């Protein structure tokens, strides 16, 4: 028998956020405790006991920024997935469904072909040419899709979904075209630029991404009540006083911005934006006031742990993190789906 | 028919006639040197290594078509392109009246190779991914194209060059060499690659010798901890690519012996990564990067920027 979930209280929200914050802190500590180098968490917490200065530097300058980057990217993709699922009222929606990732991928490939994907391209704020091109591609796609999907000042979610699907197909074809005119060496770079992978960058990238992602997530959180209303359908939400058009447009733009930021830096890390919001919905219920902050924290924890596995399973080799997110997330999600049916899976 | 409609049809007909002419594209009756093809087999080559071998065997004038990735020797670039090795344009191969298609041994190419064989084109698959394969491929080509004596002669010179490098490097310390193919994510040459073999022949040890495969995505942390003595980075491409002997972004890790001793080299991948007949010349180059005390300091040609496809030329220095 299904039991009705209690309405969300401030205390409930605080508890949820506190628990997932603790999970994220634990994940970050786990992420710092192991890696390709010998320096572990101990050398960070007790620097005096560790003679190896190099190990500590590697820990602080390679592992720590990567762990933080994984947290930001995981959080961004999961929140984007959660709000797109609310916007489209479609359980299959993920951050890549509306086509922005296709634009980012084209930008990334163009950077490689233009010779701006490499080290010599010069970096600003820790971002290399490929990241900047990818973000510009995502932004271009966002504007284009928004224009196409807006008819008579109104944005239909069906038109938006179809436009996104078609733009993704177009992007795929465009990437195949660009690959077919690329040289052998460029082909290699293209494959890696599209593969989901948390890069080893400096704190500059972490800082830029943190400002963009945390600011956007907070903005979306302040509209959480509107997303709750949107679960009743556009008509129902309008009756509750929600400016549906404004919410749809903002959600599309901000969700796409989160996706663009994440894809520009890490490529297409699949599965996380689809599965983690559903997992949390199964566990915490459908209230977006809880779901949005917890999606950020849960997605961040998930990707930090997935990246930990990706960089330690076959040392000194590494795996693309997308392999881990799919291999671990898929079965776990199916387990939850079978054991935790609450009636709140998706509304 | 209305005069108006007739007027509209005329440009369309002209367009179609133009397209038909453009598409007729008859096979060239001239070889790569512009002279008439002599009697003998018409060759199409999609393997960059095999193209260089054919040049050494004096068979350039027999070649009527080249693959997308073939760029050496330069005179071949005038010939029609027949697509990549894994999916050659079968129509084009037939249109060029190709007798033998010389290609790379690859599972991805099996379907098109089978189809070409059924259509009467002989397909010669060569494995040039390692030195032994390259030696065998040269002899196979020599035997099949009636140039066995020339192939043996070339092989003797190449073998002697390789033995000489090996001999000179013996007895010296073996520095740890990190050979970078891609930086983000870090992708390096591992065991079993021809690069690994070149590092060992030139008297070095591959820092990623224990990674899982010949080319492997690896942990940056792990590679930093191994403190490589020499870093050879071929990851940077494009017009503003880093070239020469300088730390570049590796300078962040000033504790690395390679950075401290200024032994970080930024090199065009074409000068070291493409396997084949240039391997002795490439190994000698590797020797200059790893053991300047034996092989001398790197020369300017070691850091030449990548020429655009179509203008590439086998340099005298690279020629066996």
CSV table of N, CA and C in Angstrom, one decimal, chain B residues 189-252:
chain,number,residue,atom,x,y,z
B,189,UNK,N,52.2,6.6,-25.0
B,189,UNK,CA,52.6,5.3,-25.6
B,189,UNK,C,53.0,4.3,-24.6
B,190,UNK,N,52.4,3.1,-24.7
B,190,UNK,CA,52.7,2.1,-23.7
B,190,UNK,C,53.5,0.9,-24.3
B,191,UNK,N,53.5,-0.2,-23.6
B,191,UNK,CA,54.2,-1.4,-24.1
B,191,UNK,C,53.6,-1.9,-25.4
B,192,UNK,N,54.5,-2.4,-26.3
B,192,UNK,CA,54.0,-3.0,-27.5
B,192,UNK,C,53.9,-2.0,-28.7
B,193,UNK,N,54.0,-0.7,-28.4
B,193,UNK,CA,53.9,0.3,-29.4
B,193,UNK,C,55.2,0.4,-30.1
B,194,UNK,N,55.3,0.9,-31.3
B,194,UNK,CA,56.6,1.1,-32.0
B,194,UNK,C,57.4,2.2,-31.3
B,195,UNK,N,56.6,3.1,-30.6
B,195,UNK,CA,57.3,4.1,-29.9
B,195,UNK,C,58.1,3.6,-28.7
B,196,UNK,N,57.4,2.6,-28.0
B,196,UNK,CA,58.1,1.9,-26.9
B,196,UNK,C,59.4,1.2,-27.4
B,197,UNK,N,59.2,0.6,-28.5
B,197,UNK,CA,60.4,-0.1,-29.1
B,197,UNK,C,61.5,0.9,-29.4
B,198,UNK,N,61.1,2.1,-30.0
B,198,UNK,CA,62.1,3.1,-30.3
B,198,UNK,C,62.8,3.6,-29.0
B,199,UNK,N,62.0,3.8,-28.0
B,199,UNK,CA,62.6,4.3,-26.7
B,199,UNK,C,63.7,3.3,-26.2
B,200,UNK,N,63.3,2.0,-26.2
B,200,UNK,CA,64.2,1.0,-25.7
B,200,UNK,C,65.5,0.9,-26.6
B,201,UNK,N,65.3,1.0,-27.9
B,201,UNK,CA,66.4,0.9,-28.8
B,201,UNK,C,67.4,2.1,-28.6
B,202,UNK,N,66.8,3.3,-28.4
B,202,UNK,CA,67.6,4.5,-28.2
B,202,UNK,C,68.1,4.6,-26.8
B,203,UNK,N,68.0,3.6,-26.0
B,203,UNK,CA,68.6,3.6,-24.7
B,203,UNK,C,67.8,4.2,-23.6
B,204,UNK,N,66.5,4.2,-23.7
B,204,UNK,CA,65.6,4.7,-22.6
B,204,UNK,C,64.7,3.6,-22.0
B,205,UNK,N,63.9,4.0,-21.0
B,205,UNK,CA,62.9,3.2,-20.4
B,205,UNK,C,61.6,3.9,-20.5
B,206,UNK,N,60.6,3.3,-21.0
B,206,UNK,CA,59.3,3.9,-21.1
B,206,UNK,C,58.7,4.1,-19.7
B,207,UNK,N,58.3,5.3,-19.3
B,207,UNK,CA,57.8,5.5,-18.0
B,207,UNK,C,56.4,4.9,-17.8
B,208,UNK,N,55.7,4.6,-19.0
B,208,UNK,CA,54.4,3.9,-18.9
B,208,UNK,C,54.5,2.5,-19.4
B,209,UNK,N,55.7,1.9,-19.1
B,209,UNK,CA,55.9,0.5,-19.6
B,209,UNK,C,54.9,-0.5,-19.0
B,210,UNK,N,54.3,-0.2,-17.9
B,210,UNK,CA,53.4,-1.1,-17.2
B,210,UNK,C,52.0,-0.8,-17.5
B,211,UNK,N,51.7,0.1,-18.4
B,211,UNK,CA,50.3,0.5,-18.7
B,211,UNK,C,49.7,-0.7,-19.5
B,212,UNK,N,48.4,-0.7,-19.6
B,212,UNK,CA,47.7,-1.9,-20.1
B,212,UNK,C,47.9,-2.2,-21.6
B,213,UNK,N,48.1,-1.1,-22.4
B,213,UNK,CA,48.1,-1.4,-23.9
B,213,UNK,C,49.1,-0.4,-24.6
B,214,UNK,N,49.2,-0.6,-25.9
B,214,UNK,CA,50.2,0.1,-26.6
B,214,UNK,C,50.0,1.6,-26.5
B,215,UNK,N,48.7,2.0,-26.5
B,215,UNK,CA,48.4,3.5,-26.3
B,215,UNK,C,47.4,3.5,-25.2
B,216,UNK,N,47.6,4.2,-24.1
B,216,UNK,CA,46.8,4.1,-22.9
B,216,UNK,C,46.5,5.4,-22.3
B,217,UNK,N,45.3,5.6,-21.9
B,217,UNK,CA,44.9,6.7,-21.1
B,217,UNK,C,45.4,6.5,-19.7
B,218,UNK,N,46.2,7.4,-19.2
B,218,UNK,CA,46.9,7.1,-17.9
B,218,UNK,C,46.6,8.2,-16.9
B,219,UNK,N,46.9,7.9,-15.6
B,219,UNK,CA,46.7,8.9,-14.5
B,219,UNK,C,47.9,9.9,-14.6
B,220,UNK,N,47.6,11.2,-14.6
B,220,UNK,CA,48.6,12.2,-14.5
B,220,UNK,C,49.4,12.1,-13.3
B,221,UNK,N,48.7,11.8,-12.2
B,221,UNK,CA,49.4,11.7,-10.9
B,221,UNK,C,50.4,10.6,-10.9
B,222,UNK,N,50.0,9.4,-11.5
B,222,UNK,CA,51.0,8.3,-11.5
B,222,UNK,C,52.2,8.7,-12.4
B,223,UNK,N,52.0,9.4,-13.5
B,223,UNK,CA,53.1,9.7,-14.3
B,223,UNK,C,54.0,10.7,-13.7
B,224,UNK,N,53.4,11.7,-12.9
B,224,UNK,CA,54.2,12.7,-12.2
B,224,UNK,C,55.1,12.0,-11.1
B,225,UNK,N,54.5,11.0,-10.4
B,225,UNK,CA,55.2,10.3,-9.4
B,225,UNK,C,56.4,9.5,-9.9
B,226,UNK,N,56.3,9.2,-11.2
B,226,UNK,CA,57.4,8.4,-11.7
B,226,UNK,C,58.6,9.2,-12.1
B,227,UNK,N,58.5,10.5,-12.0
B,227,UNK,CA,59.6,11.5,-12.2
B,227,UNK,C,60.4,11.2,-13.5
B,228,UNK,N,59.7,11.3,-14.6
B,228,UNK,CA,60.4,11.1,-15.9
B,228,UNK,C,61.6,12.0,-16.1
B,229,UNK,N,62.6,11.5,-16.7
B,229,UNK,CA,63.9,12.2,-17.0
B,229,UNK,C,63.7,13.0,-18.3
B,230,UNK,N,62.9,12.4,-19.2
B,230,UNK,CA,62.7,13.1,-20.5
B,230,UNK,C,61.2,13.0,-20.8
B,231,UNK,N,60.6,14.1,-21.3
B,231,UNK,CA,59.2,14.1,-21.7
B,231,UNK,C,59.2,14.5,-23.2
B,232,UNK,N,58.6,13.6,-24.0
B,232,UNK,CA,58.5,14.0,-25.4
B,232,UNK,C,57.0,14.1,-25.7
B,233,UNK,N,56.6,15.4,-26.0
B,233,UNK,CA,55.1,15.7,-26.1
B,233,UNK,C,54.8,15.9,-27.5
B,234,UNK,N,53.9,15.1,-28.1
B,234,UNK,CA,53.5,15.3,-29.5
B,234,UNK,C,52.0,15.6,-29.5
B,235,UNK,N,51.5,16.1,-28.4
B,235,UNK,CA,50.0,16.3,-28.3
B,235,UNK,C,49.6,17.7,-28.9
B,236,UNK,N,50.5,18.6,-29.1
B,236,UNK,CA,50.1,19.9,-29.5
B,236,UNK,C,50.1,20.1,-31.0
B,237,UNK,N,49.0,20.4,-31.5
B,237,UNK,CA,48.9,20.5,-33.0
B,237,UNK,C,48.3,21.9,-33.4
B,238,UNK,N,48.3,22.2,-34.6
B,238,UNK,CA,47.7,23.4,-35.1
B,238,UNK,C,48.7,24.5,-35.4
B,239,UNK,N,48.3,25.6,-35.8
B,239,UNK,CA,49.2,26.7,-36.3
B,239,UNK,C,50.1,27.2,-35.2
B,240,UNK,N,49.6,27.3,-34.0
B,240,UNK,CA,50.4,27.9,-32.9
B,240,UNK,C,51.0,26.8,-32.0
B,241,UNK,N,51.2,25.6,-32.5
B,241,UNK,CA,51.6,24.5,-31.7
B,241,UNK,C,53.0,24.8,-31.1
B,242,UNK,N,53.2,24.3,-29.9
B,242,UNK,CA,54.5,24.4,-29.2
B,242,UNK,C,55.5,23.5,-30.0
B,243,UNK,N,56.6,24.0,-30.2
B,243,UNK,CA,57.7,23.2,-30.8
B,243,UNK,C,59.0,23.5,-30.2
B,244,UNK,N,59.9,22.5,-30.0
B,244,UNK,CA,61.2,22.8,-29.6
B,244,UNK,C,61.5,22.2,-28.2
B,245,UNK,N,62.5,22.7,-27.6
B,245,UNK,CA,63.0,22.2,-26.3
B,245,UNK,C,62.6,23.2,-25.2
B,246,UNK,N,61.5,23.0,-24.6
B,246,UNK,CA,61.0,24.0,-23.6
B,246,UNK,C,60.0,23.3,-22.6
B,247,UNK,N,59.9,23.7,-21.4
B,247,UNK,CA,59.0,23.0,-20.5
B,247,UNK,C,57.5,23.1,-20.9
B,248,UNK,N,57.1,24.3,-21.4
B,248,UNK,CA,55.7,24.5,-21.8
B,248,UNK,C,54.8,24.3,-20.5
B,249,UNK,N,53.6,23.7,-20.6
B,249,UNK,CA,52.8,23.5,-19.4
B,249,UNK,C,53.4,22.5,-18.5
B,250,UNK,N,54.4,21.7,-18.9
B,250,UNK,CA,55.0,20.8,-17.9
B,250,UNK,C,55.8,21.6,-16.9
B,251,UNK,N,56.1,22.8,-17.2
B,251,UNK,CA,56.9,23.6,-16.3
B,251,UNK,C,56.2,23.8,-14.9
B,252,UNK,N,54.9,23.6,-14.9
B,252,UNK,CA,54.2,23.6,-13.6
B,252,UNK,C,54.9,22.7,-12.6
